[in-house]
mmCIF file of C-alpha atoms in Angstrom:
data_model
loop_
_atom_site.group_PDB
_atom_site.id
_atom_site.type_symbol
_atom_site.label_atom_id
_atom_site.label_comp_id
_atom_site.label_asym_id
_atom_site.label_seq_id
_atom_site.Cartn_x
_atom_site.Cartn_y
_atom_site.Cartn_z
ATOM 1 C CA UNK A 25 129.062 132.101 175.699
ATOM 2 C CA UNK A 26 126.338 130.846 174.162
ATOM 3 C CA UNK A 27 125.565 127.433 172.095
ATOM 4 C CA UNK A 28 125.961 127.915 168.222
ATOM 5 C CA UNK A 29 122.043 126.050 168.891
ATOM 6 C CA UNK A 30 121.353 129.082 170.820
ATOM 7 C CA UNK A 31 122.764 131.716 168.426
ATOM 8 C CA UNK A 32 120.903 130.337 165.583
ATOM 9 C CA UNK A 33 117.820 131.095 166.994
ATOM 10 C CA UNK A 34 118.780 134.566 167.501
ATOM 11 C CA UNK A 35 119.979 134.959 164.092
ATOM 12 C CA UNK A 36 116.084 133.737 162.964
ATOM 13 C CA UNK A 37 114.500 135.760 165.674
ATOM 14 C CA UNK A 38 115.923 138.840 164.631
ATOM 15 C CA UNK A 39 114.687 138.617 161.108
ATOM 16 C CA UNK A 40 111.035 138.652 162.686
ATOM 17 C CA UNK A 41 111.522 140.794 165.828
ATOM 18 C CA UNK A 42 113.689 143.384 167.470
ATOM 19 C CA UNK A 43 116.146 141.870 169.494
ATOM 20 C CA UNK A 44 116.878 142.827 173.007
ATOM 21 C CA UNK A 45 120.247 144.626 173.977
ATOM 22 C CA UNK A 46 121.388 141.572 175.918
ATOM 23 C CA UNK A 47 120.706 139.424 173.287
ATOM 24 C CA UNK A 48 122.225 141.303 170.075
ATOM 25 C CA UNK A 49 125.414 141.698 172.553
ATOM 26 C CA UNK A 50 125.555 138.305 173.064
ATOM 27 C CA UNK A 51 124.595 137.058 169.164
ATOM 28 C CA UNK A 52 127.515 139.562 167.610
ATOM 29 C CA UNK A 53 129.971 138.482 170.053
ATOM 30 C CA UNK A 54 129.043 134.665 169.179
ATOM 31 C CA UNK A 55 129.085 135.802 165.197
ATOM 32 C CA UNK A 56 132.353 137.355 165.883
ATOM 33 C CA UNK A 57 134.028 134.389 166.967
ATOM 34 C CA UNK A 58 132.402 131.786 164.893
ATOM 35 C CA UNK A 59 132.785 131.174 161.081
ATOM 36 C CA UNK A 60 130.136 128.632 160.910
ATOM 37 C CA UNK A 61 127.223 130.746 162.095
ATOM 38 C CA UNK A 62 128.282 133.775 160.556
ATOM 39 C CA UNK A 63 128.070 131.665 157.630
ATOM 40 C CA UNK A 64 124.454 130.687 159.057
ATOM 41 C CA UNK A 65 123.570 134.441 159.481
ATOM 42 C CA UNK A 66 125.229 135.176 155.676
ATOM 43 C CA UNK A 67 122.498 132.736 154.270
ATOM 44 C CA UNK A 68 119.388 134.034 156.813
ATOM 45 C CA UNK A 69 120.479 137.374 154.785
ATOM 46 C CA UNK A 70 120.840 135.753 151.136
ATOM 47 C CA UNK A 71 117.179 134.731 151.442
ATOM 48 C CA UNK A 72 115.897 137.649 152.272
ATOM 49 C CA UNK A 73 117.747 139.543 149.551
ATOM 50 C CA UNK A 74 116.465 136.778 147.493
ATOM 51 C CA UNK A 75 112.415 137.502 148.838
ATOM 52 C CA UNK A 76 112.706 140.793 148.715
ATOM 53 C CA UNK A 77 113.389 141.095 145.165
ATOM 54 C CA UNK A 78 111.054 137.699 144.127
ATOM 55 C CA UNK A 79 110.697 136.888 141.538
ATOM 56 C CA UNK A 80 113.591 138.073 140.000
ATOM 57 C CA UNK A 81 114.403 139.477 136.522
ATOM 58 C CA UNK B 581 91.966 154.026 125.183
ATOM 59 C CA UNK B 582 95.313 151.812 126.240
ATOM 60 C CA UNK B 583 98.131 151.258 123.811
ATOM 61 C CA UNK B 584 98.254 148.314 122.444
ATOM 62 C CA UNK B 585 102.027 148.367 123.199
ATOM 63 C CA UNK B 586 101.060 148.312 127.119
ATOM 64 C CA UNK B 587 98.435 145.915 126.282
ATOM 65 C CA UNK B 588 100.937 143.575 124.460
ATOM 66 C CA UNK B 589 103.747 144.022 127.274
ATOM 67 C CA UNK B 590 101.002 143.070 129.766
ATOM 68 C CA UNK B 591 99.864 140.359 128.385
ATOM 69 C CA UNK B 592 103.646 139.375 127.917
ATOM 70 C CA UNK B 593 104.419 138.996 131.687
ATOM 71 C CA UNK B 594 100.767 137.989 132.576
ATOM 72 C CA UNK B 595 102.387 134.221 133.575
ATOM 73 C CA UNK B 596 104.720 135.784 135.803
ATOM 74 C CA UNK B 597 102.128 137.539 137.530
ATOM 75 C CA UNK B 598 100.102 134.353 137.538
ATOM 76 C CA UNK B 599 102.887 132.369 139.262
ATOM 77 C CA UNK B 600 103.564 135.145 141.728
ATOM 78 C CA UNK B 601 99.519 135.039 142.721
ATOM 79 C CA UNK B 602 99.821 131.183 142.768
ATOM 80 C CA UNK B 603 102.399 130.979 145.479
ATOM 81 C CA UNK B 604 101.112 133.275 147.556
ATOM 82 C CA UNK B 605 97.459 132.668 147.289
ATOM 83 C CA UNK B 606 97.305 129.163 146.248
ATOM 84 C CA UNK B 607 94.327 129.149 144.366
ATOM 85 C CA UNK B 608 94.106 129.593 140.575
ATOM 86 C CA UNK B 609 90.670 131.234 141.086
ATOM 87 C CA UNK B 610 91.821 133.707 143.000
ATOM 88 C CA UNK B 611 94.851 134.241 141.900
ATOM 89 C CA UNK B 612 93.701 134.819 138.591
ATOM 90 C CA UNK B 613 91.283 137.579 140.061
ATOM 91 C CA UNK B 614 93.867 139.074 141.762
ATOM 92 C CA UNK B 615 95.851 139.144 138.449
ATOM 93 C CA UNK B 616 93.291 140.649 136.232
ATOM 94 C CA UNK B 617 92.269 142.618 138.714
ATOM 95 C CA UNK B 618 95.844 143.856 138.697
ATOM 96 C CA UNK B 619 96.073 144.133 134.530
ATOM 97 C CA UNK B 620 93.123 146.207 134.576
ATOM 98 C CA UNK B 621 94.453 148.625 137.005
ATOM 99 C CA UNK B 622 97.821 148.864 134.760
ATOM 100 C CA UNK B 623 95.663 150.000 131.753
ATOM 101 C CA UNK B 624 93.901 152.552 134.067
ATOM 102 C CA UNK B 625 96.779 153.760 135.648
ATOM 103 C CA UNK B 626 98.947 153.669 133.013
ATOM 104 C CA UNK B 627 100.076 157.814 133.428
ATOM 105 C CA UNK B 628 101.414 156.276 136.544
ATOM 106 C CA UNK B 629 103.829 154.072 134.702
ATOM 107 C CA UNK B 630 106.238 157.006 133.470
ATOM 108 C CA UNK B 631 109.077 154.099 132.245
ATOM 109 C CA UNK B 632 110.988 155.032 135.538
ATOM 110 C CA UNK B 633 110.880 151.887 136.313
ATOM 111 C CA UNK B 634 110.254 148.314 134.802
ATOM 112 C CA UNK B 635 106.900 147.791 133.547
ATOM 113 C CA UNK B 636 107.418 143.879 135.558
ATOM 114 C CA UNK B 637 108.440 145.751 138.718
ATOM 115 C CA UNK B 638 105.670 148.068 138.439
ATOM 116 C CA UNK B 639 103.146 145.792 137.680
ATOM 117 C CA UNK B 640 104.092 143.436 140.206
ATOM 118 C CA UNK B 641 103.918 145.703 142.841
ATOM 119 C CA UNK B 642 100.628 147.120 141.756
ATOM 120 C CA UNK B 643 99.472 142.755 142.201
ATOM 121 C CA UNK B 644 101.498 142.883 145.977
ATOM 122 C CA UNK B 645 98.913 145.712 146.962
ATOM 123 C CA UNK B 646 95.920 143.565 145.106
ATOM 124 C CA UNK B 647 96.917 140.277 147.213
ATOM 125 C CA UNK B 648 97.452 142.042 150.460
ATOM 126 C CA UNK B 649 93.290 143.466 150.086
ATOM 127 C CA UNK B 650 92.485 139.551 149.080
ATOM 128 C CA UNK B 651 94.425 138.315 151.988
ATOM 129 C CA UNK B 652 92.641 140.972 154.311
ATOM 130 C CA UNK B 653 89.166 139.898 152.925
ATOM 131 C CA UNK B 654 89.917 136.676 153.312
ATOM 132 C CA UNK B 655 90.972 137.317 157.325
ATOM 133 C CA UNK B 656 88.172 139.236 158.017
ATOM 134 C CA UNK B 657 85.545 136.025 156.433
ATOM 135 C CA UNK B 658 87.607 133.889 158.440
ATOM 136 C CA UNK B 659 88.341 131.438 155.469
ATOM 137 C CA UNK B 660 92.163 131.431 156.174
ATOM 138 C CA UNK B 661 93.302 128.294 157.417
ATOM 139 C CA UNK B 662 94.311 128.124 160.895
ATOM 140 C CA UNK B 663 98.147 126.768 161.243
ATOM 141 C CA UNK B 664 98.368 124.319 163.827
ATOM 142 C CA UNK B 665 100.410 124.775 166.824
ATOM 143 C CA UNK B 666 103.374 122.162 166.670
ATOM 144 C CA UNK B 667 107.117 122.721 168.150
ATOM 145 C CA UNK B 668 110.396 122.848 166.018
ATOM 146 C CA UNK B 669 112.008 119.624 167.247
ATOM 147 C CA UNK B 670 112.331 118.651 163.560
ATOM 148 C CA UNK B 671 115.127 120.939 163.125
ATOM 149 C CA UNK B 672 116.886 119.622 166.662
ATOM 150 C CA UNK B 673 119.192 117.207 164.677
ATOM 151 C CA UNK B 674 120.796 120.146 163.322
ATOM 152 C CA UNK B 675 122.452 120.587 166.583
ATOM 153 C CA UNK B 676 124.548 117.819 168.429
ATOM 154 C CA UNK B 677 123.692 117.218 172.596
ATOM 155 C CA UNK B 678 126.460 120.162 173.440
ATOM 156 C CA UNK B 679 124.783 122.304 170.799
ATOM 157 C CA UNK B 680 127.153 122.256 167.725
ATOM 158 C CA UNK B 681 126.395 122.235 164.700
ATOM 159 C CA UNK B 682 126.149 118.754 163.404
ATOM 160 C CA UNK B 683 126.499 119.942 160.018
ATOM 161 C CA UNK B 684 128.244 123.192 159.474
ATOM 162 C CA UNK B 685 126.005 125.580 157.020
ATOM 163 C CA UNK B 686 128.271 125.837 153.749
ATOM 164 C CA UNK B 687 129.297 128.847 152.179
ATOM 165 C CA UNK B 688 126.619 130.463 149.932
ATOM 166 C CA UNK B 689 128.925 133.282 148.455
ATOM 167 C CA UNK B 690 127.550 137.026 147.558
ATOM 168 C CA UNK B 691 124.012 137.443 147.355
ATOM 169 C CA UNK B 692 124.848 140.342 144.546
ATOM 170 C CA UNK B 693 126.295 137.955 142.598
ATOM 171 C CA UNK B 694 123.970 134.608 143.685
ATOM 172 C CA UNK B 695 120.882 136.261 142.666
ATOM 173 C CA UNK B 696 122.143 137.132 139.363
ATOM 174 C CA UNK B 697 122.602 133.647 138.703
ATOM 175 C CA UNK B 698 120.113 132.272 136.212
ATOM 176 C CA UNK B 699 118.176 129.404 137.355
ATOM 177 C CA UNK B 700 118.398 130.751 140.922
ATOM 178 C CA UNK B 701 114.722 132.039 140.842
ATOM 179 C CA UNK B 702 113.068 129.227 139.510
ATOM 180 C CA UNK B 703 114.928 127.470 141.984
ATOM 181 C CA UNK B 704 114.028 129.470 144.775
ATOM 182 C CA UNK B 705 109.846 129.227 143.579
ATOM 183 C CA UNK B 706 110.408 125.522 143.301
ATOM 184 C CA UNK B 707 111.061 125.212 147.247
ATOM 185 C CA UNK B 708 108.378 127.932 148.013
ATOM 186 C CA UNK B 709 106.162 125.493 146.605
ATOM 187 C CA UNK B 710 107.136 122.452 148.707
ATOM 188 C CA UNK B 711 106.509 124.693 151.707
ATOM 189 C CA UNK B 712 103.056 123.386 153.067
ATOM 190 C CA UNK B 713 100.193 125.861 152.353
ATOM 191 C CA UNK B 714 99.529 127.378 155.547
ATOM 192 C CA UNK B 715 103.613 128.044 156.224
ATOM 193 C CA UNK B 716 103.806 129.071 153.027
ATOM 194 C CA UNK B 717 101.087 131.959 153.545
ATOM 195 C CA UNK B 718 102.628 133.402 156.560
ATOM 196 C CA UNK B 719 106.180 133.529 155.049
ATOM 197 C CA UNK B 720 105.494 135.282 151.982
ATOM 198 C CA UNK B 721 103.187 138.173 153.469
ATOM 199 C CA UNK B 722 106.132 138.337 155.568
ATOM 200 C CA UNK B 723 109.134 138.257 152.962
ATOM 201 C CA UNK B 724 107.732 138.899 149.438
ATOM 202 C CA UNK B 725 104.788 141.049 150.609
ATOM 203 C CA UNK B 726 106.889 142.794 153.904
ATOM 204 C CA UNK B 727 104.256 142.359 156.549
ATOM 205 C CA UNK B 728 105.361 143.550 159.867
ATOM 206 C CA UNK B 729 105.548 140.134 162.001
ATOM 207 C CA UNK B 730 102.951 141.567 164.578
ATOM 208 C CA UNK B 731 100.675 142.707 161.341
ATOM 209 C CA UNK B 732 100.595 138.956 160.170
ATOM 210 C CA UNK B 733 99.544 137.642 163.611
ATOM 211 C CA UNK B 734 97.011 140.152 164.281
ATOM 212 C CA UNK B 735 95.278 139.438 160.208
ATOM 213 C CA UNK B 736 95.495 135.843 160.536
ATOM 214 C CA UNK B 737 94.407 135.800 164.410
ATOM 215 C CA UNK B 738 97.520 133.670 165.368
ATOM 216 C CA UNK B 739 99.055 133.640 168.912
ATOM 217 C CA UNK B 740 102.524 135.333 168.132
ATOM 218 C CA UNK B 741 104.342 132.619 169.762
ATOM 219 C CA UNK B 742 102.516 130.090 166.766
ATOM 220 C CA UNK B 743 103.133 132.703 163.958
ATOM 221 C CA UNK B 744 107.088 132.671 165.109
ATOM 222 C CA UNK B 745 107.013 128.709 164.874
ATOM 223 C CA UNK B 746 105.648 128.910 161.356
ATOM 224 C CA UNK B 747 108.263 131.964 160.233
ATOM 225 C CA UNK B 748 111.094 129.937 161.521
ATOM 226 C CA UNK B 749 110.051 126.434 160.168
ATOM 227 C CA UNK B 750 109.856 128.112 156.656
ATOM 228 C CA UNK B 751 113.259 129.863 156.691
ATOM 229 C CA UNK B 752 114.520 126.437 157.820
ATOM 230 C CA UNK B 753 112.898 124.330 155.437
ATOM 231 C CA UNK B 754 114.125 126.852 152.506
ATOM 232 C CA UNK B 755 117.087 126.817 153.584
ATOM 233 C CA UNK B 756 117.674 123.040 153.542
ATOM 234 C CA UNK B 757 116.427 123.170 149.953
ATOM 235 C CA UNK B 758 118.357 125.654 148.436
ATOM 236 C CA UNK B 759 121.038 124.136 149.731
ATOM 237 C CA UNK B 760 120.224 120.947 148.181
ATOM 238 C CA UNK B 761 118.844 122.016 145.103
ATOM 239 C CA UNK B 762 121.254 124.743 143.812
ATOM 240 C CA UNK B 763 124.207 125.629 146.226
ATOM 241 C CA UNK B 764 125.250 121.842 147.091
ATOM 242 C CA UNK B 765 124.287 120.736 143.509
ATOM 243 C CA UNK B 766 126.292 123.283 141.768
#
């Protein structure tokens, strides 16, 4: 499995590019079984929410 | 000739246009060309603005479209900055040597209910602004003006591999502030 260092990267990377099968296989299955980067991946997502709708009401 | 009620709501969210311009362009020169560049096409095109939606929303993507032709000119004269190439081993002491997180990213909660919060926004434009200049360019034509990555690194002339760097160093650095300056301080 890969390192939560590893899976990070993938989680950034995938904002900016389209991942490879092998690679959004092996960042789900990593997201799956770890809390602390899904939490990681939940906050990639908040800040794009956030950009998308700058600046805000 | 325009209402003077459009004229008056312009004029009204004219600073919010301003700061948007600012953080993207960061210039007041040009961002204040951009911006009444961007009021004068509201007046013109006002049949366009139907009240379907906000006259903010509306007018702040009619200044999106104004910045994106500014940035282009500004590509094609070759007066952008060039970012300079430099790895992400800053962001290495996240990780500990077997590649665990040394400290675990904390729970930020819904984003439907987060960016509802007030204070969030002037938050978030706060640590925009500590981004360094040249980051800070890439990321928003990326995020608040939704460049395609490849677009961005073909208008600025940077080597893919560089414009990745500079996208990931930004969400990082953002990251580490909003998590000082709002989630961990609430």
């Amino acid at each position: 499995m890969k390192s939560c260092r590893e899976v990070h990267r993938l989680v950034i990377e995938a904002q900016d590019r389209k991942l490879g099968f092998a690679e959004r296989l092996s960042m789900r299955v990593h997201l799956i079984l770890c809390a602390t980067c899904r939490r990681f991946d939940a906050q990639m997502d908040l800040l794009r929410q956030a950009l998308r709708r700058f600046p805000g009401d | 000739m325009p209402s003077p009620d459009l004229q008056e709501s312009l004029q009204k969210i004219r600073p919010t246009l301003l700061r948007f311009a600012m953080l993207q362009l960061r210039n007041e020169a040009a961002a204040e060309d951009v911006v009444q560049e961007t009021l004068l096409a509201a007046l013109e095109g006002k049949s366009a603005f139907s009240g379907r939606s906000q006259l903010k929303t509306w007018a702040v993507s009619i200044l999106r479209n104004k910045i994106v032709d500014h940035l282009r000119r500004g590509s094609r004269e070759g007066t952008l900055p060039i970012v300079d190439e430099q790895g992400d081993e800053d962001f290495d002491a996240l990780f500990d040597g077997t590649g665990h997180w040394q400290e675990a990213p904390g729970d930020w909660g819904d984003p439907a209910v987060v960016l509802e919060q007030r204070g969030f926004y002037e938050v978030l434009e706060l640590c925009m602004k500590a981004l360094p200049e040249n980051v800070a360019r890439v990321f928003t034509m990326r995020e608040v003006l939704g460049f395609e990555t490849e677009e961005i690194c073909k208008e600025l002339k940077m080597s893919s591999s560089n414009c990745w760097v500079v996208l990931y160093r930004a969400r990082m650095r953002l990251r580490e502030c909003l998590q000082l300056r709002w989630f961990g301080a609430r």
